[in-house]
Each structure stands twice: as structure tokens, then as C-alpha cells.
Amino acid sequence: MPINAHPEYFKAEKEHLNAKKPEDKIYWTEEMIRVAPHHKGSENLLAGLRTRLKKLKRILNYSDFFKIL
């Protein structure tokens, strides 16, 4: 089912794909979640974005752990 996302969502998605650092990817993923449509047709999209955000935060915490050592 199409999600009919706003142009802001596609801008955030483009910035997310161009981001290099995990911090930037986290920021743009949160922005994508914020501007994505919240209705029944976009449940899978939002679930995927939340999973992606969780993995990015785990990578960031893991890399911070090794910076301390």
C-alpha cells in the first residue's frame, strides 16, 4: 500500500542515505520517523525505521565503548 509521504520525508531520506557518520544517520532517521505519515498503511515503514534507529544507536554505543579503551 502506498504511503503518500510528504516531500519532507523524501528530503530526510535522501539526507540519511548521504550521511556518513552514525550520529548523522540517527538524526535523519529520527527526522524520517517524525515526518512520516502515521496511519495504517505506513505501519511497516515506521516499524522498519524504528528498527533501523535501534541498530544505529547500538552501533554508536558500541563504537563509544571502544573509544574509552
PDB file of N, CA and C in Angstrom:
ATOM      1  N   MET A   1       0.846  -1.172   0.000  1.00  0.00           N
ATOM      2  CA  MET A   1       0.000   0.000   0.000  1.00  0.00           C
ATOM      3  C   MET A   1       0.896   1.241   0.000  1.00  0.00           C
ATOM      4  N   PRO A   2       0.637   2.211  -0.872  1.00  0.00           N
ATOM      5  CA  PRO A   2       1.462   3.422  -0.908  1.00  0.00           C
ATOM      6  C   PRO A   2       1.275   4.254   0.363  1.00  0.00           C
ATOM      7  N   ILE A   3       2.326   4.968   0.725  1.00  0.00           N
ATOM      8  CA  ILE A   3       2.269   5.720   1.976  1.00  0.00           C
ATOM      9  C   ILE A   3       1.934   7.190   1.789  1.00  0.00           C
ATOM     10  N   ASN A   4       2.027   7.719   0.566  1.00  0.00           N
ATOM     11  CA  ASN A   4       1.743   9.135   0.297  1.00  0.00           C
ATOM     12  C   ASN A   4       2.516  10.048   1.243  1.00  0.00           C
ATOM     13  N   ALA A   5       3.814   9.874   1.254  1.00  0.00           N
ATOM     14  CA  ALA A   5       4.665  10.656   2.151  1.00  0.00           C
ATOM     15  C   ALA A   5       4.825  12.086   1.651  1.00  0.00           C
ATOM     16  N   HIS A   6       5.070  12.962   2.576  1.00  0.00           N
ATOM     17  CA  HIS A   6       5.281  14.382   2.305  1.00  0.00           C
ATOM     18  C   HIS A   6       6.685  14.575   1.725  1.00  0.00           C
ATOM     19  N   PRO A   7       6.910  15.609   0.926  1.00  0.00           N
ATOM     20  CA  PRO A   7       8.257  15.851   0.377  1.00  0.00           C
ATOM     21  C   PRO A   7       9.346  15.976   1.446  1.00  0.00           C
ATOM     22  N   GLU A   8       8.979  16.419   2.652  1.00  0.00           N
ATOM     23  CA  GLU A   8       9.956  16.496   3.742  1.00  0.00           C
ATOM     24  C   GLU A   8      10.512  15.116   4.076  1.00  0.00           C
ATOM     25  N   TYR A   9       9.660  14.090   3.982  1.00  0.00           N
ATOM     26  CA  TYR A   9      10.113  12.725   4.256  1.00  0.00           C
ATOM     27  C   TYR A   9      11.175  12.309   3.242  1.00  0.00           C
ATOM     28  N   PHE A  10      10.927  12.582   1.976  1.00  0.00           N
ATOM     29  CA  PHE A  10      11.876  12.180   0.935  1.00  0.00           C
ATOM     30  C   PHE A  10      13.185  12.966   1.041  1.00  0.00           C
ATOM     31  N   LYS A  11      13.111  14.217   1.479  1.00  0.00           N
ATOM     32  CA  LYS A  11      14.325  15.003   1.710  1.00  0.00           C
ATOM     33  C   LYS A  11      15.131  14.381   2.849  1.00  0.00           C
ATOM     34  N   ALA A  12      14.452  14.011   3.935  1.00  0.00           N
ATOM     35  CA  ALA A  12      15.135  13.391   5.075  1.00  0.00           C
ATOM     36  C   ALA A  12      15.726  12.043   4.678  1.00  0.00           C
ATOM     37  N   GLU A  13      15.018  11.296   3.846  1.00  0.00           N
ATOM     38  CA  GLU A  13      15.522  10.001   3.389  1.00  0.00           C
ATOM     39  C   GLU A  13      16.786  10.184   2.545  1.00  0.00           C
ATOM     40  N   LYS A  14      16.781  11.180   1.681  1.00  0.00           N
ATOM     41  CA  LYS A  14      17.949  11.458   0.845  1.00  0.00           C
ATOM     42  C   LYS A  14      19.145  11.855   1.707  1.00  0.00           C
ATOM     43  N   GLU A  15      18.916  12.712   2.697  1.00  0.00           N
ATOM     44  CA  GLU A  15      19.991  13.128   3.601  1.00  0.00           C
ATOM     45  C   GLU A  15      20.510  11.941   4.413  1.00  0.00           C
ATOM     46  N   HIS A  16      19.605  11.051   4.807  1.00  0.00           N
ATOM     47  CA  HIS A  16      20.011   9.854   5.556  1.00  0.00           C
ATOM     48  C   HIS A  16      20.933   8.980   4.706  1.00  0.00           C
ATOM     49  N   LEU A  17      20.591   8.811   3.455  1.00  0.00           N
ATOM     50  CA  LEU A  17      21.403   7.974   2.577  1.00  0.00           C
ATOM     51  C   LEU A  17      22.766   8.603   2.298  1.00  0.00           C
ATOM     52  N   ASN A  18      22.851   9.929   2.312  1.00  0.00           N
ATOM     53  CA  ASN A  18      24.116  10.618   2.061  1.00  0.00           C
ATOM     54  C   ASN A  18      24.968  10.788   3.315  1.00  0.00           C
ATOM     55  N   ALA A  19      24.385  10.556   4.492  1.00  0.00           N
ATOM     56  CA  ALA A  19      25.117  10.748   5.750  1.00  0.00           C
ATOM     57  C   ALA A  19      26.189   9.673   5.899  1.00  0.00           C
ATOM     58  N   LYS A  20      27.315  10.075   6.476  1.00  0.00           N
ATOM     59  CA  LYS A  20      28.436   9.150   6.674  1.00  0.00           C
ATOM     60  C   LYS A  20      28.569   8.708   8.129  1.00  0.00           C
ATOM     61  N   LYS A  21      28.406   9.635   9.066  1.00  0.00           N
ATOM     62  CA  LYS A  21      28.588   9.326  10.483  1.00  0.00           C
ATOM     63  C   LYS A  21      27.318   8.709  11.068  1.00  0.00           C
ATOM     64  N   PRO A  22      27.470   7.809  12.057  1.00  0.00           N
ATOM     65  CA  PRO A  22      26.285   7.235  12.712  1.00  0.00           C
ATOM     66  C   PRO A  22      25.410   8.302  13.379  1.00  0.00           C
ATOM     67  N   GLU A  23      26.036   9.356  13.922  1.00  0.00           N
ATOM     68  CA  GLU A  23      25.252  10.416  14.570  1.00  0.00           C
ATOM     69  C   GLU A  23      24.332  11.105  13.568  1.00  0.00           C
ATOM     70  N   ASP A  24      24.846  11.350  12.372  1.00  0.00           N
ATOM     71  CA  ASP A  24      24.033  11.981  11.332  1.00  0.00           C
ATOM     72  C   ASP A  24      22.921  11.049  10.862  1.00  0.00           C
ATOM     73  N   LYS A  25      23.244   9.770  10.716  1.00  0.00           N
ATOM     74  CA  LYS A  25      22.230   8.804  10.292  1.00  0.00           C
ATOM     75  C   LYS A  25      21.114   8.703  11.334  1.00  0.00           C
ATOM     76  N   ILE A  26      21.483   8.742  12.623  1.00  0.00           N
ATOM     77  CA  ILE A  26      20.477   8.703  13.687  1.00  0.00           C
ATOM     78  C   ILE A  26      19.581   9.935  13.601  1.00  0.00           C
ATOM     79  N   TYR A  27      20.187  11.104  13.422  1.00  0.00           N
ATOM     80  CA  TYR A  27      19.399  12.334  13.327  1.00  0.00           C
ATOM     81  C   TYR A  27      18.392  12.252  12.182  1.00  0.00           C
ATOM     82  N   TRP A  28      18.856  11.831  11.005  1.00  0.00           N
ATOM     83  CA  TRP A  28      17.970  11.808   9.844  1.00  0.00           C
ATOM     84  C   TRP A  28      16.935  10.694   9.939  1.00  0.00           C
ATOM     85  N   THR A  29      17.260   9.589  10.596  1.00  0.00           N
ATOM     86  CA  THR A  29      16.262   8.540  10.800  1.00  0.00           C
ATOM     87  C   THR A  29      15.165   9.042  11.729  1.00  0.00           C
ATOM     88  N   GLU A  30      15.547   9.747  12.794  1.00  0.00           N
ATOM     89  CA  GLU A  30      14.542  10.331  13.685  1.00  0.00           C
ATOM     90  C   GLU A  30      13.678  11.346  12.940  1.00  0.00           C
ATOM     91  N   GLU A  31      14.292  12.100  12.053  1.00  0.00           N
ATOM     92  CA  GLU A  31      13.542  13.073  11.253  1.00  0.00           C
ATOM     93  C   GLU A  31      12.562  12.353  10.313  1.00  0.00           C
ATOM     94  N   MET A  32      12.989  11.240   9.734  1.00  0.00           N
ATOM     95  CA  MET A  32      12.103  10.466   8.859  1.00  0.00           C
ATOM     96  C   MET A  32      10.910   9.939   9.645  1.00  0.00           C
ATOM     97  N   ILE A  33      11.145   9.466  10.867  1.00  0.00           N
ATOM     98  CA  ILE A  33      10.047   8.976  11.703  1.00  0.00           C
ATOM     99  C   ILE A  33       9.096  10.123  12.034  1.00  0.00           C
ATOM    100  N   ARG A  34       9.656  11.292  12.301  1.00  0.00           N
ATOM    101  CA  ARG A  34       8.831  12.440  12.677  1.00  0.00           C
ATOM    102  C   ARG A  34       7.912  12.886  11.543  1.00  0.00           C
ATOM    103  N   VAL A  35       8.430  12.918  10.316  1.00  0.00           N
ATOM    104  CA  VAL A  35       7.633  13.457   9.208  1.00  0.00           C
ATOM    105  C   VAL A  35       6.880  12.378   8.423  1.00  0.00           C
ATOM    106  N   ALA A  36       7.113  11.110   8.722  1.00  0.00           N
ATOM    107  CA  ALA A  36       6.405  10.035   8.015  1.00  0.00           C
ATOM    108  C   ALA A  36       4.926  10.064   8.397  1.00  0.00           C
ATOM    109  N   PRO A  37       4.065   9.673   7.478  1.00  0.00           N
ATOM    110  CA  PRO A  37       2.641   9.625   7.803  1.00  0.00           C
ATOM    111  C   PRO A  37       2.374   8.540   8.848  1.00  0.00           C
ATOM    112  N   HIS A  38       1.487   8.834   9.765  1.00  0.00           N
ATOM    113  CA  HIS A  38       1.156   7.886  10.828  1.00  0.00           C
ATOM    114  C   HIS A  38      -0.280   7.404  10.613  1.00  0.00           C
ATOM    115  N   HIS A  39      -0.412   6.394   9.769  1.00  0.00           N
ATOM    116  CA  HIS A  39      -1.708   5.772   9.540  1.00  0.00           C
ATOM    117  C   HIS A  39      -1.485   4.293   9.278  1.00  0.00           C
ATOM    118  N   LYS A  40      -2.558   3.574   9.099  1.00  0.00           N
ATOM    119  CA  LYS A  40      -2.472   2.119   8.993  1.00  0.00           C
ATOM    120  C   LYS A  40      -1.593   1.664   7.832  1.00  0.00           C
ATOM    121  N   GLY A  41      -1.576   2.387   6.751  1.00  0.00           N
ATOM    122  CA  GLY A  41      -0.794   1.986   5.583  1.00  0.00           C
ATOM    123  C   GLY A  41       0.705   2.144   5.753  1.00  0.00           C
ATOM    124  N   SER A  42       1.124   2.895   6.745  1.00  0.00           N
ATOM    125  CA  SER A  42       2.560   3.127   6.926  1.00  0.00           C
ATOM    126  C   SER A  42       3.125   2.419   8.149  1.00  0.00           C
ATOM    127  N   GLU A  43       2.398   1.470   8.701  1.00  0.00           N
ATOM    128  CA  GLU A  43       2.873   0.761   9.896  1.00  0.00           C
ATOM    129  C   GLU A  43       4.187   0.034   9.634  1.00  0.00           C
ATOM    130  N   ASN A  44       4.288  -0.637   8.492  1.00  0.00           N
ATOM    131  CA  ASN A  44       5.520  -1.374   8.187  1.00  0.00           C
ATOM    132  C   ASN A  44       6.695  -0.428   7.972  1.00  0.00           C
ATOM    133  N   LEU A  45       6.453   0.693   7.333  1.00  0.00           N
ATOM    134  CA  LEU A  45       7.504   1.690   7.134  1.00  0.00           C
ATOM    135  C   LEU A  45       8.026   2.187   8.479  1.00  0.00           C
ATOM    136  N   LEU A  46       7.118   2.558   9.370  1.00  0.00           N
ATOM    137  CA  LEU A  46       7.529   3.069  10.677  1.00  0.00           C
ATOM    138  C   LEU A  46       8.245   2.001  11.495  1.00  0.00           C
ATOM    139  N   ALA A  47       7.784   0.763  11.406  1.00  0.00           N
ATOM    140  CA  ALA A  47       8.455  -0.325  12.128  1.00  0.00           C
ATOM    141  C   ALA A  47       9.876  -0.508  11.615  1.00  0.00           C
ATOM    142  N   GLY A  48      10.061  -0.435  10.308  1.00  0.00           N
ATOM    143  CA  GLY A  48      11.397  -0.557   9.733  1.00  0.00           C
ATOM    144  C   GLY A  48      12.306   0.589  10.139  1.00  0.00           C
ATOM    145  N   LEU A  49      11.752   1.795  10.190  1.00  0.00           N
ATOM    146  CA  LEU A  49      12.548   2.953  10.602  1.00  0.00           C
ATOM    147  C   LEU A  49      12.958   2.848  12.069  1.00  0.00           C
ATOM    148  N   ARG A  50      12.045   2.383  12.909  1.00  0.00           N
ATOM    149  CA  ARG A  50      12.381   2.227  14.330  1.00  0.00           C
ATOM    150  C   ARG A  50      13.441   1.153  14.528  1.00  0.00           C
ATOM    151  N   THR A  51      13.364   0.078  13.749  1.00  0.00           N
ATOM    152  CA  THR A  51      14.379  -0.976  13.824  1.00  0.00           C
ATOM    153  C   THR A  51      15.729  -0.439  13.369  1.00  0.00           C
ATOM    154  N   ARG A  52      15.740   0.328  12.294  1.00  0.00           N
ATOM    155  CA  ARG A  52      16.975   0.930  11.789  1.00  0.00           C
ATOM    156  C   ARG A  52      17.580   1.861  12.837  1.00  0.00           C
ATOM    157  N   LEU A  53      16.725   2.646  13.505  1.00  0.00           N
ATOM    158  CA  LEU A  53      17.193   3.564  14.540  1.00  0.00           C
ATOM    159  C   LEU A  53      17.805   2.798  15.710  1.00  0.00           C
ATOM    160  N   LYS A  54      17.170   1.716  16.095  1.00  0.00           N
ATOM    161  CA  LYS A  54      17.681   0.892  17.193  1.00  0.00           C
ATOM    162  C   LYS A  54      19.064   0.334  16.856  1.00  0.00           C
ATOM    163  N   LYS A  55      19.244  -0.149  15.631  1.00  0.00           N
ATOM    164  CA  LYS A  55      20.539  -0.696  15.213  1.00  0.00           C
ATOM    165  C   LYS A  55      21.610   0.388  15.159  1.00  0.00           C
ATOM    166  N   LEU A  56      21.254   1.567  14.666  1.00  0.00           N
ATOM    167  CA  LEU A  56      22.219   2.663  14.600  1.00  0.00           C
ATOM    168  C   LEU A  56      22.660   3.100  15.993  1.00  0.00           C
ATOM    169  N   LYS A  57      21.720   3.153  16.936  1.00  0.00           N
ATOM    170  CA  LYS A  57      22.079   3.530  18.303  1.00  0.00           C
ATOM    171  C   LYS A  57      22.975   2.475  18.939  1.00  0.00           C
ATOM    172  N   ARG A  58      22.729   1.219  18.627  1.00  0.00           N
ATOM    173  CA  ARG A  58      23.569   0.142  19.150  1.00  0.00           C
ATOM    174  C   ARG A  58      24.984   0.260  18.581  1.00  0.00           C
ATOM    175  N   ILE A  59      25.110   0.552  17.306  1.00  0.00           N
ATOM    176  CA  ILE A  59      26.429   0.733  16.682  1.00  0.00           C
ATOM    177  C   ILE A  59      27.150   1.920  17.316  1.00  0.00           C
ATOM    178  N   LEU A  60      26.429   3.012  17.539  1.00  0.00           N
ATOM    179  CA  LEU A  60      27.037   4.196  18.139  1.00  0.00           C
ATOM    180  C   LEU A  60      27.530   3.895  19.552  1.00  0.00           C
ATOM    181  N   ASN A  61      26.728   3.210  20.355  1.00  0.00           N
ATOM    182  CA  ASN A  61      27.140   2.863  21.717  1.00  0.00           C
ATOM    183  C   ASN A  61      28.314   1.903  21.703  1.00  0.00           C
ATOM    184  N   TYR A  62      28.331   0.981  20.773  1.00  0.00           N
ATOM    185  CA  TYR A  62      29.420   0.012  20.665  1.00  0.00           C
ATOM    186  C   TYR A  62      30.720   0.716  20.301  1.00  0.00           C
ATOM    187  N   SER A  63      30.657   1.659  19.369  1.00  0.00           N
ATOM    188  CA  SER A  63      31.873   2.377  18.979  1.00  0.00           C
ATOM    189  C   SER A  63      32.336   3.307  20.098  1.00  0.00           C
ATOM    190  N   ASP A  64      31.412   3.891  20.868  1.00  0.00           N
ATOM    191  CA  ASP A  64      31.789   4.727  22.006  1.00  0.00           C
ATOM    192  C   ASP A  64      32.499   3.906  23.070  1.00  0.00           C
ATOM    193  N   PHE A  65      32.101   2.666  23.233  1.00  0.00           N
ATOM    194  CA  PHE A  65      32.733   1.787  24.209  1.00  0.00           C
ATOM    195  C   PHE A  65      34.213   1.611  23.886  1.00  0.00           C
ATOM    196  N   PHE A  66      34.540   1.438  22.619  1.00  0.00           N
ATOM    197  CA  PHE A  66      35.929   1.219  22.239  1.00  0.00           C
ATOM    198  C   PHE A  66      36.744   2.510  22.226  1.00  0.00           C
ATOM    199  N   LYS A  67      36.092   3.664  22.164  1.00  0.00           N
ATOM    200  CA  LYS A  67      36.821   4.928  22.267  1.00  0.00           C
ATOM    201  C   LYS A  67      37.346   5.130  23.684  1.00  0.00           C
ATOM    202  N   ILE A  68      36.643   4.582  24.678  1.00  0.00           N
ATOM    203  CA  ILE A  68      37.049   4.709  26.076  1.00  0.00           C
ATOM    204  C   ILE A  68      38.297   3.883  26.342  1.00  0.00           C
ATOM    205  N   LEU A  69      38.378   2.704  25.727  1.00  0.00           N
ATOM    206  CA  LEU A  69      39.512   1.809  25.972  1.00  0.00           C
ATOM    207  C   LEU A  69      40.737   2.333  25.396  1.00  0.00           C
TER     208      LEU A  69
END
